Amino acid sequence: VTAAATPEPTAAPEPVGELRSFYDTPLLSGDGIYQVSLSYDDDWNVNGSLVYKTDVSTGQTREFYRTDDWTYSSFPLVTDTTLYLTGPHKLLALPLDGGDPREIALGFDASNWQTYLYNDRYLYYLTISTAPFVATQGLRVDLQTGQSEPWSIPTETAAVMGPVGDKLLTYRVISDYPIPFPDDSEMSDALLQNSSWEYDLNDLSTGKPVQKLLTFALNGAPEDGGRVFYSYLGRCGEDLYFTAEHTADDTKAVTMSALCIHSDGTQEELGIAENCPLWALCQNRELRWIAAQDGSLGPITIYDTQGNEIGHNGRTTDEAYYPVCLLDDGRVLLVIGRDAANDDIMRYAVMDADAFLNGSTEYTEMEFVG
């Protein structure tokens, strides 16, 4: 009898589709923005979940899906073909073309994990508690089967900011002492004083850092008469942008600036100096404008990716709109408040980009049609 040939091992399926950060805002896929809210009966008892779609081409918001299960997160995951509602023990896959939903069981309690990345095939989690006081762990879930496996990520990782080309931008703790730090508060404080934050590019398959980008002390990098702390702002291609928060030791006054780390590793200060927060306005998840708004929440100043001031919107403190991104056609997408009948649902509007940059406050509200 001839022995049967040993089958070749089956390779694990490779990621399919664009890798996205869970923190991309808004959750825009194609021509739609998707939001999830709880639904209520006449006595205001929770009786399920609702998914609404705002169609940016027609300017209308309507109900997309309704379920009597209210355990799903209010933050959906949207790929090019499917919307996923995430619950502690299952996922619900809703085809964007209106096909039948599919329930995917999870073999773990997802309430102990935080979603960071996803694509058409996988969902990537980190533990809710991360370094330096907890050893960070990663988990990768197959969106077809619900099966999970470890996602290799350094235990000192505090956050994964998102994909940059074929790598990941991560934020981790650098310390001479092993992670996690001890529970003893005095010892931990001493370790924090002598440890650093570091932004790195990591290999997606191995999880290992391959390029150091920016390192500074956990309590801020010393500079003349103060300290500076860096936060990730966004990417344009493989150029990475960070805000720098400069705090004076004597007056505690704060000044914000912006730093670009180019794909070749060179660093460039953009010449922006504001006494208010900076935020990114992206198009297709790439940074296009840098926005600043003073403490009065009035006018908005807009800079390009080279740090040039390119516009000044005339918003006043009486007007409640806020720019969140640029649409594919170049219009500015605005949040203008919450729906009167459902406080979980944002109301959106649009404004022509040139009009926005030239000071206009006239927008077109998207219609809620139920």
mmCIF file with all atom_site columns, N, CA and C in Angstrom, residues 29-94:
data_model
loop_
_atom_site.group_PDB
_atom_site.id
_atom_site.type_symbol
_atom_site.label_atom_id
_atom_site.label_alt_id
_atom_site.label_comp_id
_atom_site.label_asym_id
_atom_site.label_entity_id
_atom_site.label_seq_id
_atom_site.pdbx_PDB_ins_code
_atom_site.Cartn_x
_atom_site.Cartn_y
_atom_site.Cartn_z
_atom_site.occupancy
_atom_site.B_iso_or_equiv
_atom_site.pdbx_formal_charge
_atom_site.auth_seq_id
_atom_site.auth_comp_id
_atom_site.auth_asym_id
_atom_site.auth_atom_id
_atom_site.pdbx_PDB_model_num
ATOM 1   N N  . SER A 1 29 ? -17.336 55.707 3.389  1.00 0.00 ? 29 SER A N  1
ATOM 2   C CA . SER A 1 29 ? -17.026 54.664 2.426  1.00 0.00 ? 29 SER A CA 1
ATOM 3   C C  . SER A 1 29 ? -17.779 54.968 1.143  1.00 0.00 ? 29 SER A C  1
ATOM 4   N N  . GLY A 1 30 ? -17.034 55.203 0.062  1.00 0.00 ? 30 GLY A N  1
ATOM 5   C CA . GLY A 1 30 ? -17.686 55.569 -1.187 1.00 0.00 ? 30 GLY A CA 1
ATOM 6   C C  . GLY A 1 30 ? -18.435 56.879 -1.022 1.00 0.00 ? 30 GLY A C  1
ATOM 7   N N  . ASP A 1 31 ? -19.760 56.829 -1.225 1.00 0.00 ? 31 ASP A N  1
ATOM 8   C CA . ASP A 1 31 ? -20.558 58.054 -1.111 1.00 0.00 ? 31 ASP A CA 1
ATOM 9   C C  . ASP A 1 31 ? -21.332 58.117 0.199  1.00 0.00 ? 31 ASP A C  1
ATOM 10  N N  . GLY A 1 32 ? -20.966 57.281 1.194  1.00 0.00 ? 32 GLY A N  1
ATOM 11  C CA . GLY A 1 32 ? -21.771 57.223 2.403  1.00 0.00 ? 32 GLY A CA 1
ATOM 12  C C  . GLY A 1 32 ? -21.003 57.427 3.689  1.00 0.00 ? 32 GLY A C  1
ATOM 13  N N  . ILE A 1 33 ? -21.666 58.092 4.655  1.00 0.00 ? 33 ILE A N  1
ATOM 14  C CA . ILE A 1 33 ? -21.197 58.194 6.033  1.00 0.00 ? 33 ILE A CA 1
ATOM 15  C C  . ILE A 1 33 ? -22.170 57.381 6.876  1.00 0.00 ? 33 ILE A C  1
ATOM 16  N N  . TYR A 1 34 ? -21.650 56.460 7.683  1.00 0.00 ? 34 TYR A N  1
ATOM 17  C CA . TYR A 1 34 ? -22.503 55.554 8.435  1.00 0.00 ? 34 TYR A CA 1
ATOM 18  C C  . TYR A 1 34 ? -22.394 55.843 9.926  1.00 0.00 ? 34 TYR A C  1
ATOM 19  N N  . GLN A 1 35 ? -23.555 55.897 10.591 1.00 0.00 ? 35 GLN A N  1
ATOM 20  C CA . GLN A 1 35 ? -23.621 56.125 12.022 1.00 0.00 ? 35 GLN A CA 1
ATOM 21  C C  . GLN A 1 35 ? -24.538 55.088 12.658 1.00 0.00 ? 35 GLN A C  1
ATOM 22  N N  . VAL A 1 36 ? -24.226 54.726 13.910 1.00 0.00 ? 36 VAL A N  1
ATOM 23  C CA . VAL A 1 36 ? -25.020 53.741 14.646 1.00 0.00 ? 36 VAL A CA 1
ATOM 24  C C  . VAL A 1 36 ? -25.554 54.394 15.913 1.00 0.00 ? 36 VAL A C  1
ATOM 25  N N  . SER A 1 37 ? -26.811 54.137 16.208 1.00 0.00 ? 37 SER A N  1
ATOM 26  C CA . SER A 1 37 ? -27.399 54.661 17.444 1.00 0.00 ? 37 SER A CA 1
ATOM 27  C C  . SER A 1 37 ? -28.325 53.616 18.042 1.00 0.00 ? 37 SER A C  1
ATOM 28  N N  . LEU A 1 38 ? -28.669 53.801 19.293 1.00 0.00 ? 38 LEU A N  1
ATOM 29  C CA . LEU A 1 38 ? -29.674 52.962 19.929 1.00 0.00 ? 38 LEU A CA 1
ATOM 30  C C  . LEU A 1 38 ? -31.062 53.387 19.463 1.00 0.00 ? 38 LEU A C  1
ATOM 31  N N  . SER A 1 39 ? -31.993 52.451 19.443 1.00 0.00 ? 39 SER A N  1
ATOM 32  C CA . SER A 1 39 ? -33.392 52.785 19.175 1.00 0.00 ? 39 SER A CA 1
ATOM 33  C C  . SER A 1 39 ? -34.200 52.556 20.456 1.00 0.00 ? 39 SER A C  1
ATOM 34  N N  . TYR A 1 40 ? -35.334 53.258 20.547 1.00 0.00 ? 40 TYR A N  1
ATOM 35  C CA . TYR A 1 40 ? -36.127 53.247 21.784 1.00 0.00 ? 40 TYR A CA 1
ATOM 36  C C  . TYR A 1 40 ? -37.595 53.014 21.453 1.00 0.00 ? 40 TYR A C  1
ATOM 37  N N  . ASP A 1 41 ? -38.309 52.415 22.419 1.00 0.00 ? 41 ASP A N  1
ATOM 38  C CA . ASP A 1 41 ? -39.752 52.289 22.257 1.00 0.00 ? 41 ASP A CA 1
ATOM 39  C C  . ASP A 1 41 ? -40.442 53.560 22.753 1.00 0.00 ? 41 ASP A C  1
ATOM 40  N N  . ASP A 1 42 ? -41.749 53.556 22.780 1.00 0.00 ? 42 ASP A N  1
ATOM 41  C CA . ASP A 1 42 ? -42.491 54.762 23.159 1.00 0.00 ? 42 ASP A CA 1
ATOM 42  C C  . ASP A 1 42 ? -42.242 55.172 24.603 1.00 0.00 ? 42 ASP A C  1
ATOM 43  N N  . ASP A 1 43 ? -41.800 54.219 25.446 1.00 0.00 ? 43 ASP A N  1
ATOM 44  C CA . ASP A 1 43 ? -41.511 54.524 26.853 1.00 0.00 ? 43 ASP A CA 1
ATOM 45  C C  . ASP A 1 43 ? -40.024 54.785 27.081 1.00 0.00 ? 43 ASP A C  1
ATOM 46  N N  . TRP A 1 44 ? -39.282 54.980 26.001 1.00 0.00 ? 44 TRP A N  1
ATOM 47  C CA . TRP A 1 44 ? -37.847 55.266 26.040 1.00 0.00 ? 44 TRP A CA 1
ATOM 48  C C  . TRP A 1 44 ? -37.026 54.118 26.626 1.00 0.00 ? 44 TRP A C  1
ATOM 49  N N  . ASN A 1 45 ? -37.496 52.895 26.408 1.00 0.00 ? 45 ASN A N  1
ATOM 50  C CA . ASN A 1 45 ? -36.694 51.726 26.720 1.00 0.00 ? 45 ASN A CA 1
ATOM 51  C C  . ASN A 1 45 ? -35.901 51.333 25.474 1.00 0.00 ? 45 ASN A C  1
ATOM 52  N N  . VAL A 1 46 ? -34.644 50.969 25.658 1.00 0.00 ? 46 VAL A N  1
ATOM 53  C CA . VAL A 1 46 ? -33.823 50.567 24.523 1.00 0.00 ? 46 VAL A CA 1
ATOM 54  C C  . VAL A 1 46 ? -34.373 49.280 23.924 1.00 0.00 ? 46 VAL A C  1
ATOM 55  N N  . ASN A 1 47 ? -34.599 49.276 22.618 1.00 0.00 ? 47 ASN A N  1
ATOM 56  C CA . ASN A 1 47 ? -35.147 48.078 21.980 1.00 0.00 ? 47 ASN A CA 1
ATOM 57  C C  . ASN A 1 47 ? -34.361 47.654 20.739 1.00 0.00 ? 47 ASN A C  1
ATOM 58  N N  . GLY A 1 48 ? -33.145 48.192 20.548 1.00 0.00 ? 48 GLY A N  1
ATOM 59  C CA . GLY A 1 48 ? -32.348 47.750 19.409 1.00 0.00 ? 48 GLY A CA 1
ATOM 60  C C  . GLY A 1 48 ? -31.334 48.785 18.970 1.00 0.00 ? 48 GLY A C  1
ATOM 61  N N  . SER A 1 49 ? -30.806 48.567 17.780 1.00 0.00 ? 49 SER A N  1
ATOM 62  C CA . SER A 1 49 ? -29.804 49.461 17.200 1.00 0.00 ? 49 SER A CA 1
ATOM 63  C C  . SER A 1 49 ? -30.247 49.873 15.804 1.00 0.00 ? 49 SER A C  1
ATOM 64  N N  . LEU A 1 50 ? -29.881 51.084 15.424 1.00 0.00 ? 50 LEU A N  1
ATOM 65  C CA . LEU A 1 50 ? -30.183 51.627 14.104 1.00 0.00 ? 50 LEU A CA 1
ATOM 66  C C  . LEU A 1 50 ? -28.887 52.040 13.428 1.00 0.00 ? 50 LEU A C  1
ATOM 67  N N  . VAL A 1 51 ? -28.801 51.777 12.126 1.00 0.00 ? 51 VAL A N  1
ATOM 68  C CA . VAL A 1 51 ? -27.697 52.278 11.311 1.00 0.00 ? 51 VAL A CA 1
ATOM 69  C C  . VAL A 1 51 ? -28.278 53.286 10.330 1.00 0.00 ? 51 VAL A C  1
ATOM 70  N N  . TYR A 1 52 ? -27.687 54.483 10.302 1.00 0.00 ? 52 TYR A N  1
ATOM 71  C CA . TYR A 1 52 ? -28.098 55.515 9.352  1.00 0.00 ? 52 TYR A CA 1
ATOM 72  C C  . TYR A 1 52 ? -26.981 55.735 8.340  1.00 0.00 ? 52 TYR A C  1
ATOM 73  N N  . LYS A 1 53 ? -27.389 56.015 7.106  1.00 0.00 ? 53 LYS A N  1
ATOM 74  C CA . LYS A 1 53 ? -26.430 56.356 6.061  1.00 0.00 ? 53 LYS A CA 1
ATOM 75  C C  . LYS A 1 53 ? -26.720 57.767 5.569  1.00 0.00 ? 53 LYS A C  1
ATOM 76  N N  . THR A 1 54 ? -25.672 58.585 5.556  1.00 0.00 ? 54 THR A N  1
ATOM 77  C CA . THR A 1 54 ? -25.751 59.897 4.932  1.00 0.00 ? 54 THR A CA 1
ATOM 78  C C  . THR A 1 54 ? -25.093 59.796 3.563  1.00 0.00 ? 54 THR A C  1
ATOM 79  N N  . ASP A 1 55 ? -25.874 59.960 2.523  1.00 0.00 ? 55 ASP A N  1
ATOM 80  C CA . ASP A 1 55 ? -25.373 59.889 1.156  1.00 0.00 ? 55 ASP A CA 1
ATOM 81  C C  . ASP A 1 55 ? -24.863 61.281 0.769  1.00 0.00 ? 55 ASP A C  1
ATOM 82  N N  . VAL A 1 56 ? -23.550 61.419 0.608  1.00 0.00 ? 56 VAL A N  1
ATOM 83  C CA . VAL A 1 56 ? -22.985 62.752 0.362  1.00 0.00 ? 56 VAL A CA 1
ATOM 84  C C  . VAL A 1 56 ? -23.234 63.214 -1.068 1.00 0.00 ? 56 VAL A C  1
ATOM 85  N N  . SER A 1 57 ? -23.642 62.307 -1.962 1.00 0.00 ? 57 SER A N  1
ATOM 86  C CA . SER A 1 57 ? -23.941 62.730 -3.330 1.00 0.00 ? 57 SER A CA 1
ATOM 87  C C  . SER A 1 57 ? -25.350 63.297 -3.447 1.00 0.00 ? 57 SER A C  1
ATOM 88  N N  . THR A 1 58 ? -26.303 62.750 -2.676 1.00 0.00 ? 58 THR A N  1
ATOM 89  C CA . THR A 1 58 ? -27.680 63.251 -2.713 1.00 0.00 ? 58 THR A CA 1
ATOM 90  C C  . THR A 1 58 ? -27.976 64.230 -1.595 1.00 0.00 ? 58 THR A C  1
ATOM 91  N N  . GLY A 1 59 ? -27.125 64.227 -0.547 1.00 0.00 ? 59 GLY A N  1
ATOM 92  C CA . GLY A 1 59 ? -27.359 65.126 0.579  1.00 0.00 ? 59 GLY A CA 1
ATOM 93  C C  . GLY A 1 59 ? -28.485 64.662 1.490  1.00 0.00 ? 59 GLY A C  1
ATOM 94  N N  . GLN A 1 60 ? -28.731 63.353 1.560  1.00 0.00 ? 60 GLN A N  1
ATOM 95  C CA . GLN A 1 60 ? -29.822 62.834 2.383  1.00 0.00 ? 60 GLN A CA 1
ATOM 96  C C  . GLN A 1 60 ? -29.310 61.810 3.383  1.00 0.00 ? 60 GLN A C  1
ATOM 97  N N  . THR A 1 61 ? -29.930 61.820 4.573  1.00 0.00 ? 61 THR A N  1
ATOM 98  C CA . THR A 1 61 ? -29.657 60.834 5.609  1.00 0.00 ? 61 THR A CA 1
ATOM 99  C C  . THR A 1 61 ? -30.909 59.998 5.808  1.00 0.00 ? 61 THR A C  1
ATOM 100 N N  . ARG A 1 62 ? -30.759 58.667 5.746  1.00 0.00 ? 62 ARG A N  1
ATOM 101 C CA . ARG A 1 62 ? -31.907 57.787 5.938  1.00 0.00 ? 62 ARG A CA 1
ATOM 102 C C  . ARG A 1 62 ? -31.477 56.529 6.680  1.00 0.00 ? 62 ARG A C  1
ATOM 103 N N  . GLU A 1 63 ? -32.469 55.796 7.197  1.00 0.00 ? 63 GLU A N  1
ATOM 104 C CA . GLU A 1 63 ? -32.198 54.546 7.895  1.00 0.00 ? 63 GLU A CA 1
ATOM 105 C C  . GLU A 1 63 ? -31.657 53.516 6.907  1.00 0.00 ? 63 GLU A C  1
ATOM 106 N N  . PHE A 1 64 ? -30.553 52.844 7.300  1.00 0.00 ? 64 PHE A N  1
ATOM 107 C CA . PHE A 1 64 ? -29.923 51.833 6.458  1.00 0.00 ? 64 PHE A CA 1
ATOM 108 C C  . PHE A 1 64 ? -30.226 50.420 6.956  1.00 0.00 ? 64 PHE A C  1
ATOM 109 N N  . TYR A 1 65 ? -30.280 50.240 8.294  1.00 0.00 ? 65 TYR A N  1
ATOM 110 C CA . TYR A 1 65 ? -30.515 48.905 8.850  1.00 0.00 ? 65 TYR A CA 1
ATOM 111 C C  . TYR A 1 65 ? -31.024 49.061 10.280 1.00 0.00 ? 65 TYR A C  1
ATOM 112 N N  . ARG A 1 66 ? -31.843 48.116 10.692 1.00 0.00 ? 66 ARG A N  1
ATOM 113 C CA . ARG A 1 66 ? -32.385 48.112 12.051 1.00 0.00 ? 66 ARG A CA 1
ATOM 114 C C  . ARG A 1 66 ? -32.294 46.691 12.610 1.00 0.00 ? 66 ARG A C  1
ATOM 115 N N  . THR A 1 67 ? -31.879 46.564 13.877 1.00 0.00 ? 67 THR A N  1
ATOM 116 C CA . THR A 1 67 ? -31.819 45.274 14.555 1.00 0.00 ? 67 THR A CA 1
ATOM 117 C C  . THR A 1 67 ? -32.334 45.437 15.977 1.00 0.00 ? 67 THR A C  1
ATOM 118 N N  . ASP A 1 68 ? -32.886 44.350 16.543 1.00 0.00 ? 68 ASP A N  1
ATOM 119 C CA . ASP A 1 68 ? -33.378 44.414 17.915 1.00 0.00 ? 68 ASP A CA 1
ATOM 120 C C  . ASP A 1 68 ? -32.278 44.098 18.923 1.00 0.00 ? 68 ASP A C  1
ATOM 121 N N  . ASP A 1 69 ? -31.045 43.986 18.467 1.00 0.00 ? 69 ASP A N  1
ATOM 122 C CA . ASP A 1 69 ? -29.901 43.759 19.346 1.00 0.00 ? 69 ASP A CA 1
ATOM 123 C C  . ASP A 1 69 ? -29.221 45.104 19.602 1.00 0.00 ? 69 ASP A C  1
ATOM 124 N N  . TRP A 1 70 ? -29.082 45.486 20.864 1.00 0.00 ? 70 TRP A N  1
ATOM 125 C CA . TRP A 1 70 ? -28.504 46.797 21.183 1.00 0.00 ? 70 TRP A CA 1
ATOM 126 C C  . TRP A 1 70 ? -27.108 46.692 21.795 1.00 0.00 ? 70 TRP A C  1
ATOM 127 N N  . THR A 1 71 ? -26.473 45.515 21.698 1.00 0.00 ? 71 THR A N  1
ATOM 128 C CA . THR A 1 71 ? -25.157 45.341 22.307 1.00 0.00 ? 71 THR A CA 1
ATOM 129 C C  . THR A 1 71 ? -24.021 45.809 21.402 1.00 0.00 ? 71 THR A C  1
ATOM 130 N N  . TYR A 1 72 ? -24.338 46.263 20.192 1.00 0.00 ? 72 TYR A N  1
ATOM 131 C CA . TYR A 1 72 ? -23.273 46.635 19.262 1.00 0.00 ? 72 TYR A CA 1
ATOM 132 C C  . TYR A 1 72 ? -22.710 48.021 19.584 1.00 0.00 ? 72 TYR A C  1
ATOM 133 N N  . SER A 1 73 ? -21.431 48.202 19.233 1.00 0.00 ? 73 SER A N  1
ATOM 134 C CA . SER A 1 73 ? -20.769 49.484 19.424 1.00 0.00 ? 73 SER A CA 1
ATOM 135 C C  . SER A 1 73 ? -21.400 50.541 18.539 1.00 0.00 ? 73 SER A C  1
ATOM 136 N N  . SER A 1 74 ? -21.312 51.798 18.967 1.00 0.00 ? 74 SER A N  1
ATOM 137 C CA . SER A 1 74 ? -21.834 52.910 18.163 1.00 0.00 ? 74 SER A CA 1
ATOM 138 C C  . SER A 1 74 ? -20.872 53.305 17.057 1.00 0.00 ? 74 SER A C  1
ATOM 139 N N  . PHE A 1 75 ? -19.728 52.622 16.951 1.00 0.00 ? 75 PHE A N  1
ATOM 140 C CA . PHE A 1 75 ? -18.743 52.945 15.925 1.00 0.00 ? 75 PHE A CA 1
ATOM 141 C C  . PHE A 1 75 ? -18.633 51.776 14.946 1.00 0.00 ? 75 PHE A C  1
ATOM 142 N N  . PRO A 1 76 ? -19.221 51.893 13.759 1.00 0.00 ? 76 PRO A N  1
ATOM 143 C CA . PRO A 1 76 ? -19.127 50.800 12.783 1.00 0.00 ? 76 PRO A CA 1
ATOM 144 C C  . PRO A 1 76 ? -17.771 50.776 12.094 1.00 0.00 ? 76 PRO A C  1
ATOM 145 N N  . LEU A 1 77 ? -17.419 49.633 11.546 1.00 0.00 ? 77 LEU A N  1
ATOM 146 C CA . LEU A 1 77 ? -16.249 49.489 10.692 1.00 0.00 ? 77 LEU A CA 1
ATOM 147 C C  . LEU A 1 77 ? -16.756 49.358 9.261  1.00 0.00 ? 77 LEU A C  1
ATOM 148 N N  . VAL A 1 78 ? -16.250 50.171 8.352  1.00 0.00 ? 78 VAL A N  1
ATOM 149 C CA . VAL A 1 78 ? -16.772 50.204 6.993  1.00 0.00 ? 78 VAL A CA 1
ATOM 150 C C  . VAL A 1 78 ? -15.642 49.941 6.004  1.00 0.00 ? 78 VAL A C  1
ATOM 151 N N  . THR A 1 79 ? -15.754 48.830 5.252  1.00 0.00 ? 79 THR A N  1
ATOM 152 C CA . THR A 1 79 ? -14.825 48.546 4.169  1.00 0.00 ? 79 THR A CA 1
ATOM 153 C C  . THR A 1 79 ? -15.482 48.994 2.860  1.00 0.00 ? 79 THR A C  1
ATOM 154 N N  . ASP A 1 80 ? -14.897 48.616 1.731  1.00 0.00 ? 80 ASP A N  1
ATOM 155 C CA . ASP A 1 80 ? -15.471 49.016 0.454  1.00 0.00 ? 80 ASP A CA 1
ATOM 156 C C  . ASP A 1 80 ? -16.779 48.289 0.153  1.00 0.00 ? 80 ASP A C  1
ATOM 157 N N  . THR A 1 81 ? -17.000 47.148 0.802  1.00 0.00 ? 81 THR A N  1
ATOM 158 C CA . THR A 1 81 ? -18.184 46.343 0.483  1.00 0.00 ? 81 THR A CA 1
ATOM 159 C C  . THR A 1 81 ? -19.092 46.055 1.661  1.00 0.00 ? 81 THR A C  1
ATOM 160 N N  . THR A 1 82 ? -18.589 46.201 2.898  1.00 0.00 ? 82 THR A N  1
ATOM 161 C CA . THR A 1 82 ? -19.305 45.690 4.065  1.00 0.00 ? 82 THR A CA 1
ATOM 162 C C  . THR A 1 82 ? -19.199 46.644 5.241  1.00 0.00 ? 82 THR A C  1
ATOM 163 N N  . LEU A 1 83 ? -20.284 46.753 5.987  1.00 0.00 ? 83 LEU A N  1
ATOM 164 C CA . LEU A 1 83 ? -20.288 47.455 7.264  1.00 0.00 ? 83 LEU A CA 1
ATOM 165 C C  . LEU A 1 83 ? -20.363 46.421 8.373  1.00 0.00 ? 83 LEU A C  1
ATOM 166 N N  . TYR A 1 84 ? -19.477 46.535 9.365  1.00 0.00 ? 84 TYR A N  1
ATOM 167 C CA . TYR A 1 84 ? -19.444 45.603 10.485 1.00 0.00 ? 84 TYR A CA 1
ATOM 168 C C  . TYR A 1 84 ? -19.877 46.315 11.757 1.00 0.00 ? 84 TYR A C  1
ATOM 169 N N  . LEU A 1 85 ? -20.887 45.746 12.417 1.00 0.00 ? 85 LEU A N  1
ATOM 170 C CA . LEU A 1 85 ? -21.243 46.170 13.760 1.00 0.00 ? 85 LEU A CA 1
ATOM 171 C C  . LEU A 1 85 ? -20.519 45.256 14.735 1.00 0.00 ? 85 LEU A C  1
ATOM 172 N N  . THR A 1 86 ? -19.853 45.842 15.722 1.00 0.00 ? 86 THR A N  1
ATOM 173 C CA . THR A 1 86 ? -19.036 45.058 16.634 1.00 0.00 ? 86 THR A CA 1
ATOM 174 C C  . THR A 1 86 ? -19.710 44.959 17.990 1.00 0.00 ? 86 THR A C  1
ATOM 175 N N  . GLY A 1 87 ? -19.780 43.742 18.518 1.00 0.00 ? 87 GLY A N  1
ATOM 176 C CA . GLY A 1 87 ? -20.304 43.493 19.850 1.00 0.00 ? 87 GLY A CA 1
ATOM 177 C C  . GLY A 1 87 ? -19.278 42.756 20.674 1.00 0.00 ? 87 GLY A C  1
ATOM 178 N N  . PRO A 1 88 ? -19.548 42.523 21.958 1.00 0.00 ? 88 PRO A N  1
ATOM 179 C CA . PRO A 1 88 ? -18.559 41.866 22.807 1.00 0.00 ? 88 PRO A CA 1
ATOM 180 C C  . PRO A 1 88 ? -18.281 40.420 22.416 1.00 0.00 ? 88 PRO A C  1
ATOM 181 N N  . HIS A 1 89 ? -19.261 39.738 21.801 1.00 0.00 ? 89 HIS A N  1
ATOM 182 C CA . HIS A 1 89 ? -19.068 38.323 21.482 1.00 0.00 ? 89 HIS A CA 1
ATOM 183 C C  . HIS A 1 89 ? -19.367 37.984 20.020 1.00 0.00 ? 89 HIS A C  1
ATOM 184 N N  . LYS A 1 90 ? -19.659 38.992 19.203 1.00 0.00 ? 90 LYS A N  1
ATOM 185 C CA . LYS A 1 90 ? -19.977 38.707 17.808 1.00 0.00 ? 90 LYS A CA 1
ATOM 186 C C  . LYS A 1 90 ? -19.838 39.960 16.966 1.00 0.00 ? 90 LYS A C  1
ATOM 187 N N  . LEU A 1 91 ? -19.769 39.730 15.650 1.00 0.00 ? 91 LEU A N  1
ATOM 188 C CA . LEU A 1 91 ? -19.805 40.793 14.663 1.00 0.00 ? 91 LEU A CA 1
ATOM 189 C C  . LEU A 1 91 ? -21.027 40.574 13.787 1.00 0.00 ? 91 LEU A C  1
ATOM 190 N N  . LEU A 1 92 ? -21.600 41.655 13.274 1.00 0.00 ? 92 LEU A N  1
ATOM 191 C CA . LEU A 1 92 ? -22.675 41.565 12.307 1.00 0.00 ? 92 LEU A CA 1
ATOM 192 C C  . LEU A 1 92 ? -22.186 42.232 11.032 1.00 0.00 ? 92 LEU A C  1
ATOM 193 N N  . ALA A 1 93 ? -22.098 41.448 9.943  1.00 0.00 ? 93 ALA A N  1
ATOM 194 C CA . ALA A 1 93 ? -21.612 41.952 8.664  1.00 0.00 ? 93 ALA A CA 1
ATOM 195 C C  . ALA A 1 93 ? -22.798 42.326 7.787  1.00 0.00 ? 93 ALA A C  1
ATOM 196 N N  . LEU A 1 94 ? -22.885 43.616 7.401  1.00 0.00 ? 94 LEU A N  1
ATOM 197 C CA . LEU A 1 94 ? -23.981 44.126 6.578  1.00 0.00 ? 94 LEU A CA 1
ATOM 198 C C  . LEU A 1 94 ? -23.435 44.534 5.216  1.00 0.00 ? 94 LEU A C  1
#
